[in-house]
Tab-separated table of C-alpha atoms in Angstrom:
chain	number	residue	atom	x	y	z
A	1	MET	CA	24.831	-16.551	29.469
A	2	ASN	CA	26.341	-14.692	26.504
A	3	GLU	CA	24.643	-15.508	23.199
A	4	ASN	CA	28.024	-16.471	21.680
A	5	LYS	CA	28.387	-19.282	24.248
A	6	ILE	CA	25.092	-20.961	23.476
A	7	THR	CA	24.511	-23.067	20.384
A	8	ILE	CA	21.514	-24.720	18.772
A	9	GLN	CA	22.917	-28.052	19.956
A	10	LYS	CA	22.980	-26.814	23.566
A	11	ILE	CA	19.442	-25.416	23.295
A	12	ALA	CA	18.292	-28.787	21.938
A	13	GLU	CA	19.888	-30.625	24.880
A	14	LEU	CA	18.318	-28.274	27.436
A	15	ALA	CA	14.896	-28.624	25.796
A	16	GLY	CA	15.185	-32.387	25.379
A	17	VAL	CA	14.715	-32.242	21.605
A	18	ASN	CA	16.967	-32.593	18.573
A	19	LYS	CA	18.677	-29.796	16.606
A	20	ALA	CA	16.205	-30.090	13.735
A	21	THR	CA	13.325	-29.307	16.097
A	22	VAL	CA	15.073	-26.164	17.369
A	23	SER	CA	15.702	-25.081	13.765
A	24	ARG	CA	12.048	-25.592	12.893
A	25	VAL	CA	11.015	-23.468	15.882
A	26	LEU	CA	13.408	-20.708	14.776
A	27	ASN	CA	12.008	-20.876	11.237
A	28	GLY	CA	8.388	-20.696	12.379
A	29	SER	CA	7.388	-24.185	11.288
A	30	ALA	CA	3.752	-25.070	11.923
A	31	THR	CA	4.603	-28.759	12.438
A	32	ILE	CA	5.909	-28.236	15.995
A	33	SER	CA	3.544	-28.713	18.934
A	34	GLN	CA	2.719	-25.630	20.984
A	35	LYS	CA	4.194	-27.217	24.119
A	36	THR	CA	7.546	-27.943	22.443
A	37	LYS	CA	7.602	-24.533	20.804
A	38	GLU	CA	7.067	-22.751	24.123
A	39	LYS	CA	9.776	-24.836	25.825
A	40	VAL	CA	12.355	-24.047	23.123
A	41	GLU	CA	11.408	-20.357	22.997
A	42	ARG	CA	11.717	-20.082	26.785
A	43	ILE	CA	15.302	-21.388	26.665
A	44	ILE	CA	16.146	-19.126	23.703
A	45	LYS	CA	14.902	-16.126	25.668
A	46	GLU	CA	16.633	-17.199	28.889
A	47	TYR	CA	20.011	-17.488	27.166
A	48	ASN	CA	19.466	-14.419	24.958
A	49	TYR	CA	20.190	-16.481	21.868
A	50	THR	CA	20.188	-14.647	18.528
A	51	PRO	CA	20.287	-16.896	15.454
A	52	ASN	CA	22.785	-16.179	12.706
A	53	THR	CA	20.558	-14.896	9.900
A	54	ILE	CA	22.978	-15.915	7.157
A	55	ALA	CA	23.374	-19.445	8.506
A	56	ARG	CA	19.639	-19.666	9.108
A	57	GLY	CA	18.980	-18.565	5.543
A	58	LEU	CA	21.431	-21.054	4.067
A	59	ALA	CA	19.758	-23.863	5.991
A	60	VAL	CA	16.330	-23.165	4.479
A	61	ASN	CA	17.392	-21.465	1.222
A	62	LYS	CA	16.009	-18.058	2.247
A	63	THR	CA	17.380	-14.569	2.789
A	64	PHE	CA	14.696	-13.541	5.317
A	65	THR	CA	14.587	-10.210	3.509
A	66	VAL	CA	11.704	-8.512	1.702
A	67	GLY	CA	12.327	-5.862	-0.945
A	68	PHE	CA	10.359	-2.730	-1.799
A	69	CYS	CA	10.966	-1.188	-5.207
A	70	HIS	CA	10.415	2.527	-5.797
A	71	ASP	CA	11.021	4.999	-8.579
A	72	TYR	CA	13.686	7.404	-7.342
A	73	LYS	CA	12.727	9.843	-10.119
A	74	ASP	CA	9.195	10.185	-8.742
A	75	LYS	CA	9.764	13.152	-6.435
A	76	ARG	CA	6.031	13.386	-5.712
A	77	ALA	CA	6.062	10.014	-3.960
A	78	PHE	CA	8.736	11.062	-1.467
A	79	ALA	CA	6.903	14.312	-0.740
A	80	ASN	CA	3.624	12.457	-0.215
A	81	HIS	CA	2.704	11.420	3.326
A	82	PHE	CA	0.701	8.521	1.830
A	83	PHE	CA	3.987	6.906	0.783
A	84	TYR	CA	5.374	6.873	4.317
A	85	LYS	CA	2.128	5.593	5.837
A	86	MET	CA	2.232	2.556	3.557
A	87	LEU	CA	5.919	1.974	4.288
A	88	GLN	CA	5.190	2.059	8.006
A	89	GLY	CA	2.540	-0.627	7.579
A	90	ILE	CA	4.882	-2.825	5.541
A	91	GLU	CA	7.688	-2.480	8.076
A	92	ASN	CA	5.358	-3.284	11.000
A	93	VAL	CA	4.641	-6.722	9.568
A	94	ILE	CA	8.075	-7.451	8.098
A	95	TYR	CA	9.945	-6.762	11.330
A	96	ASP	CA	7.352	-8.545	13.482
A	97	ASN	CA	8.051	-11.659	11.392
A	98	ASP	CA	11.842	-11.378	11.850
A	99	TYR	CA	12.495	-10.349	8.256
A	100	LEU	CA	14.743	-7.548	7.075
A	101	PHE	CA	13.477	-4.802	4.771
A	102	LEU	CA	15.389	-3.644	1.693
A	103	MET	CA	14.433	-0.569	-0.323
A	104	MET	CA	15.697	-0.489	-3.892
A	105	SER	CA	15.159	1.782	-6.866
A	106	ARG	CA	14.873	1.505	-10.620
A	107	HIS	CA	18.023	3.602	-10.958
A	108	GLU	CA	19.849	2.283	-14.011
A	109	ARG	CA	23.576	1.632	-13.924
A	110	GLU	CA	26.019	2.139	-16.791
A	111	ASP	CA	25.380	-1.385	-18.085
A	112	GLY	CA	21.670	-0.587	-18.437
A	113	THR	CA	20.509	-2.766	-15.542
A	114	SER	CA	18.798	-1.481	-12.416
A	115	MET	CA	19.326	-2.347	-8.769
A	116	PHE	CA	15.858	-3.893	-8.844
A	117	GLU	CA	16.872	-6.219	-11.671
A	118	ARG	CA	20.106	-7.151	-9.921
A	119	VAL	CA	18.382	-7.935	-6.614
A	120	VAL	CA	15.814	-10.145	-8.346
A	121	LYS	CA	18.322	-12.017	-10.517
A	122	GLU	CA	20.721	-12.598	-7.623
A	123	ARG	CA	17.836	-13.522	-5.289
A	124	ARG	CA	18.947	-11.060	-2.635
A	125	VAL	CA	15.371	-11.066	-1.292
A	126	ASP	CA	12.624	-13.647	-0.791
A	127	GLY	CA	9.903	-11.459	-2.282
A	128	VAL	CA	9.123	-7.984	-3.592
A	129	ILE	CA	6.445	-5.345	-3.035
A	130	LEU	CA	6.184	-2.793	-5.812
A	131	PRO	CA	3.782	0.080	-6.542
A	132	SER	CA	1.441	-0.295	-9.493
A	133	SER	CA	3.277	2.547	-11.263
A	134	LEU	CA	6.291	0.227	-11.614
A	135	TYR	CA	4.316	-2.808	-12.695
A	136	ASN	CA	4.766	-3.449	-16.403
A	137	GLU	CA	5.234	-6.364	-18.767
A	138	ALA	CA	9.046	-6.274	-18.516
A	139	ASN	CA	9.048	-6.372	-14.707
A	140	TYR	CA	6.393	-9.090	-14.726
A	141	ARG	CA	8.544	-11.272	-16.995
A	142	LEU	CA	11.627	-10.602	-14.855
A	143	LEU	CA	9.862	-11.609	-11.635
A	144	LYS	CA	8.227	-14.695	-13.136
A	145	GLU	CA	11.400	-15.855	-14.891
A	146	HIS	CA	13.267	-15.843	-11.581
A	147	ARG	CA	10.295	-17.211	-9.630
A	148	MET	CA	10.286	-14.208	-7.341
A	149	PRO	CA	7.103	-13.818	-5.249
A	150	PHE	CA	5.655	-10.320	-5.514
A	151	VAL	CA	2.663	-8.192	-4.559
A	152	VAL	CA	1.548	-4.979	-6.250
A	153	LEU	CA	0.405	-1.963	-4.228
A	154	GLY	CA	-2.548	-0.601	-6.160
A	155	GLU	CA	-4.884	-2.240	-8.644
A	156	ARG	CA	-4.433	-1.783	-12.367
A	157	GLU	CA	-5.097	-3.580	-15.642
A	158	PHE	CA	-2.518	-6.313	-15.128
A	159	GLY	CA	-3.246	-8.529	-18.102
A	160	HIS	CA	-2.223	-11.551	-15.994
A	161	SER	CA	-4.566	-13.475	-13.711
A	162	ASP	CA	-1.779	-14.575	-11.349
A	163	VAL	CA	-0.823	-11.077	-10.140
A	164	ARG	CA	-1.670	-10.447	-6.492
A	165	TRP	CA	-2.448	-6.921	-5.360
A	166	VAL	CA	-3.706	-4.757	-2.499
A	167	ASP	CA	-5.617	-1.512	-2.911
A	168	VAL	CA	-8.232	0.764	-1.432
A	169	ASP	CA	-11.793	0.094	-2.569
A	170	ASN	CA	-11.956	3.294	-4.614
A	171	ARG	CA	-15.456	2.653	-5.954
A	172	GLN	CA	-16.801	2.272	-2.421
A	173	ALA	CA	-14.937	5.405	-1.314
A	174	ALA	CA	-16.524	7.452	-4.115
A	175	GLN	CA	-19.932	6.033	-3.236
A	176	LEU	CA	-19.566	7.116	0.408
A	177	LEU	CA	-18.582	10.659	-0.556
A	178	THR	CA	-21.377	11.054	-3.087
A	179	GLU	CA	-24.015	9.724	-0.689
A	180	ARG	CA	-22.778	12.023	2.102
A	181	LEU	CA	-23.156	15.099	-0.104
A	182	TYR	CA	-26.599	13.919	-1.246
A	183	GLU	CA	-27.717	13.412	2.365
A	184	ASN	CA	-26.600	16.980	3.101
A	185	GLY	CA	-29.088	18.247	0.543
A	186	TYR	CA	-26.903	18.728	-2.534
A	187	ARG	CA	-28.117	17.585	-5.946
A	188	ARG	CA	-25.725	19.102	-8.496
A	189	ILE	CA	-22.818	16.988	-7.272
A	190	HIS	CA	-19.962	17.013	-9.771
A	191	LEU	CA	-16.586	15.301	-9.856
A	192	TYR	CA	-13.355	17.150	-10.655
A	193	THR	CA	-10.195	15.585	-12.090
A	194	ASP	CA	-7.852	16.086	-15.040
A	195	GLN	CA	-7.895	14.415	-18.428
A	196	GLU	CA	-4.414	12.903	-18.171
A	197	ALA	CA	-5.196	11.257	-14.830
A	198	ILE	CA	-8.307	9.584	-16.255
A	199	ALA	CA	-6.228	7.848	-18.911
A	200	ARG	CA	-3.200	7.195	-16.682
A	201	ASP	CA	-4.459	6.109	-13.259
A	202	LYS	CA	-6.819	3.211	-12.670
A	203	PHE	CA	-7.718	4.457	-9.191
A	204	ILE	CA	-9.060	7.647	-10.795
A	205	ALA	CA	-11.121	5.593	-13.240
A	206	ASP	CA	-12.485	3.527	-10.331
A	207	ARG	CA	-13.434	6.651	-8.366
A	208	ILE	CA	-15.229	8.026	-11.412
A	209	ASP	CA	-17.028	4.710	-11.860
A	210	GLY	CA	-18.103	4.651	-8.204
A	211	TYR	CA	-19.371	8.229	-8.492
A	212	ASN	CA	-21.248	7.547	-11.756
A	213	ARG	CA	-22.950	4.436	-10.374
A	214	THR	CA	-24.015	6.213	-7.197
A	215	MET	CA	-25.422	9.196	-9.077
A	216	GLU	CA	-27.375	6.826	-11.317
A	217	LYS	CA	-28.741	5.010	-8.258
A	218	LEU	CA	-29.804	8.364	-6.787
A	219	GLY	CA	-31.502	9.335	-10.045
A	220	LEU	CA	-29.205	12.310	-10.618
A	221	PRO	CA	-27.164	13.316	-13.687
A	222	ALA	CA	-23.428	12.748	-13.261
A	223	PHE	CA	-20.841	15.142	-14.629
A	224	VAL	CA	-17.045	14.819	-14.630
A	225	ALA	CA	-15.330	18.194	-15.018
A	226	THR	CA	-11.723	18.754	-16.030
A	227	SER	CA	-11.684	22.522	-15.437
A	228	VAL	CA	-13.051	24.982	-12.890
A	229	GLY	CA	-14.832	26.779	-15.720
A	230	GLU	CA	-16.886	23.661	-16.425
A	231	LEU	CA	-17.912	23.496	-12.767
A	232	GLN	CA	-19.015	27.135	-12.847
A	233	ALA	CA	-21.001	26.645	-16.036
A	234	ARG	CA	-22.866	23.714	-14.494
A	235	GLY	CA	-23.820	25.604	-11.339
A	236	THR	CA	-22.041	23.081	-9.135
A	237	GLU	CA	-23.385	22.792	-5.584
A	238	ALA	CA	-20.848	20.222	-4.390
A	239	VAL	CA	-17.606	19.054	-5.965
A	240	ILE	CA	-15.647	15.856	-5.356
A	241	CYS	CA	-11.929	16.270	-6.110
A	242	CYS	CA	-10.277	13.000	-7.107
A	243	THR	CA	-6.923	13.909	-5.522
A	244	HIS	CA	-5.534	16.423	-3.058
A	245	GLU	CA	-3.572	18.052	-5.874
A	246	GLN	CA	-6.837	18.750	-7.673
A	247	LEU	CA	-8.435	20.051	-4.475
A	248	PHE	CA	-5.573	22.516	-3.944
A	249	GLU	CA	-5.675	23.468	-7.626
A	250	LEU	CA	-9.388	24.193	-7.318
A	251	LEU	CA	-8.839	26.351	-4.239
A	252	LYS	CA	-5.999	28.229	-5.945
A	253	GLU	CA	-8.102	29.007	-9.005
A	254	THR	CA	-10.915	30.090	-6.708
A	255	ALA	CA	-8.527	32.477	-4.957
A	256	ASP	CA	-7.392	33.777	-8.356
A	257	GLY	CA	-10.889	34.962	-9.208
A	258	LEU	CA	-12.854	31.909	-10.307
A	259	PRO	CA	-15.064	31.568	-7.244
A	260	LEU	CA	-17.239	28.655	-6.259
A	261	PRO	CA	-18.212	30.332	-2.985
A	262	ASP	CA	-21.079	28.070	-2.013
A	263	ALA	CA	-19.818	24.740	-3.318
A	264	GLU	CA	-19.288	22.025	-0.726
A	265	LEU	CA	-15.953	20.211	-1.067
A	266	GLY	CA	-15.146	16.515	-0.931
A	267	THR	CA	-11.997	14.458	-1.524
A	268	PHE	CA	-10.206	11.213	-0.707
A	269	ASP	CA	-8.195	10.761	2.500
A	270	GLU	CA	-7.188	13.357	5.045
A	271	ASN	CA	-4.405	15.904	4.819
A	272	PRO	CA	-2.648	17.834	7.616
A	273	MET	CA	-3.392	21.066	5.739
A	274	PHE	CA	-7.161	20.645	6.159
A	275	GLN	CA	-6.995	22.125	9.665
A	276	TYR	CA	-6.063	25.488	8.136
A	277	PHE	CA	-8.923	25.586	5.629
A	278	LYS	CA	-11.654	28.190	5.966
A	279	ARG	CA	-14.106	25.762	4.380
A	280	THR	CA	-15.435	22.409	5.432
A	281	VAL	CA	-14.042	19.438	3.539
A	282	HIS	CA	-15.744	16.064	3.532
A	283	TYR	CA	-13.362	13.185	2.964
A	284	VAL	CA	-13.184	9.438	3.126
A	285	SER	CA	-10.443	8.230	5.406
A	286	ILE	CA	-8.186	5.567	3.915
A	287	ASP	CA	-6.089	3.394	6.213
A	288	LEU	CA	-2.867	3.405	4.212
A	289	GLU	CA	-0.901	1.840	7.049
A	290	LYS	CA	-3.288	-1.102	6.936
A	291	MET	CA	-2.852	-1.238	3.168
A	292	GLY	CA	0.901	-1.657	3.674
A	293	GLU	CA	0.341	-4.269	6.379
A	294	GLN	CA	-1.978	-6.288	4.142
A	295	ALA	CA	0.547	-6.180	1.285
A	296	ALA	CA	3.262	-7.519	3.604
A	297	HIS	CA	0.980	-10.243	5.020
A	298	LEU	CA	0.015	-11.284	1.499
A	299	LEU	CA	3.640	-11.468	0.358
A	300	LEU	CA	4.770	-13.467	3.404
A	301	SER	CA	1.905	-15.907	2.819
A	302	ILE	CA	3.161	-16.469	-0.733
A	303	ILE	CA	6.787	-16.804	0.406
A	304	ASN	CA	5.846	-19.341	3.076
A	305	GLN	CA	3.572	-21.210	0.653
A	306	LYS	CA	0.447	-20.846	2.742
A	307	GLU	CA	-2.777	-22.334	1.427
A	308	ASP	CA	-5.706	-20.329	0.042
A	309	VAL	CA	-3.760	-17.091	-0.437
A	310	PRO	CA	-6.175	-14.488	-1.888
A	311	HIS	CA	-5.371	-12.855	-5.213
A	312	PHE	CA	-6.270	-9.414	-3.953
A	313	VAL	CA	-7.202	-7.502	-0.816
A	314	GLN	CA	-9.305	-4.335	-0.894
A	315	ILE	CA	-9.180	-1.929	2.043
A	316	PRO	CA	-12.554	-0.295	2.796
A	317	ALA	CA	-12.766	3.464	3.361
A	318	PHE	CA	-14.886	5.224	5.971
A	319	LEU	CA	-16.380	8.692	6.105
A	320	ALA	CA	-14.904	11.580	8.035
A	321	ARG	CA	-15.174	15.357	7.926
A	322	THR	CA	-12.860	18.185	8.851
A	323	SER	CA	-13.900	20.473	11.649
A	324	ASP	CA	-15.392	23.758	10.575
A	325	PHE	CA	-12.926	26.631	10.650
A	326	GLU	CA	-13.492	28.929	13.577
């Protein structure tokens, strides 16, 4: 039967229940027995019924849409494969739960407002996921004022105990890398980053903290370098680069005549370019798709007012290593 010729009333009659029960099944209510749910869902499938999302939303005061806010000026994010891995994870969960997914930017209009602000104020979505780079006091006040559920991708110094977030366990990741290099016989293990990143990015600070703690546990002196020259002066045997950008910068400077020919390399997460390297790179693999999935699960739990929703979720890393170049 064509979906336009079947109504909720007809489904209710065929299932031997009332319209309210069918609506609760469509809205995923946990108060319906499994037997009744299966009976209603079987009829819905048989008649190829597709609920009207707008009408469904009006009935329960929802849009069945989740928003993701991004900074359109951040060109690095769109060029970064990490960004798309996280989006894939978010979409996996959102679509599996029959929600729509809306991407919006902080692009400001002539009146000084952004699309993000408009979507929140007009309640075009049921909840928002935003990267930690866009979390600030103004956005926090906006979201709280309009009672908009939200989850932050990436930990930072929030200043508010009610902010829920998902991130990689960066301290644990740094510990794994440092211990791997130690087990391989290296003792002068140094960490490489840049001064601006230390002050700007909490994940960098967490990686440094994880490295420092591990070196202390191993009884070795820790050293954080912000230039290749510092690494050379220290006689570095193994270097952990906090980001891929810093790893590529190190390799470029090495090619330009500042060699660290015998230094073992380590970094965080894999990169398609590693297969072309002439040196082995140790790295901790980070499941960014899972990070996106967990953020979406956390947000939907808040939207649906589930009990015992955690305030944060940390994704563990695991060790990997590129194949040696042949």
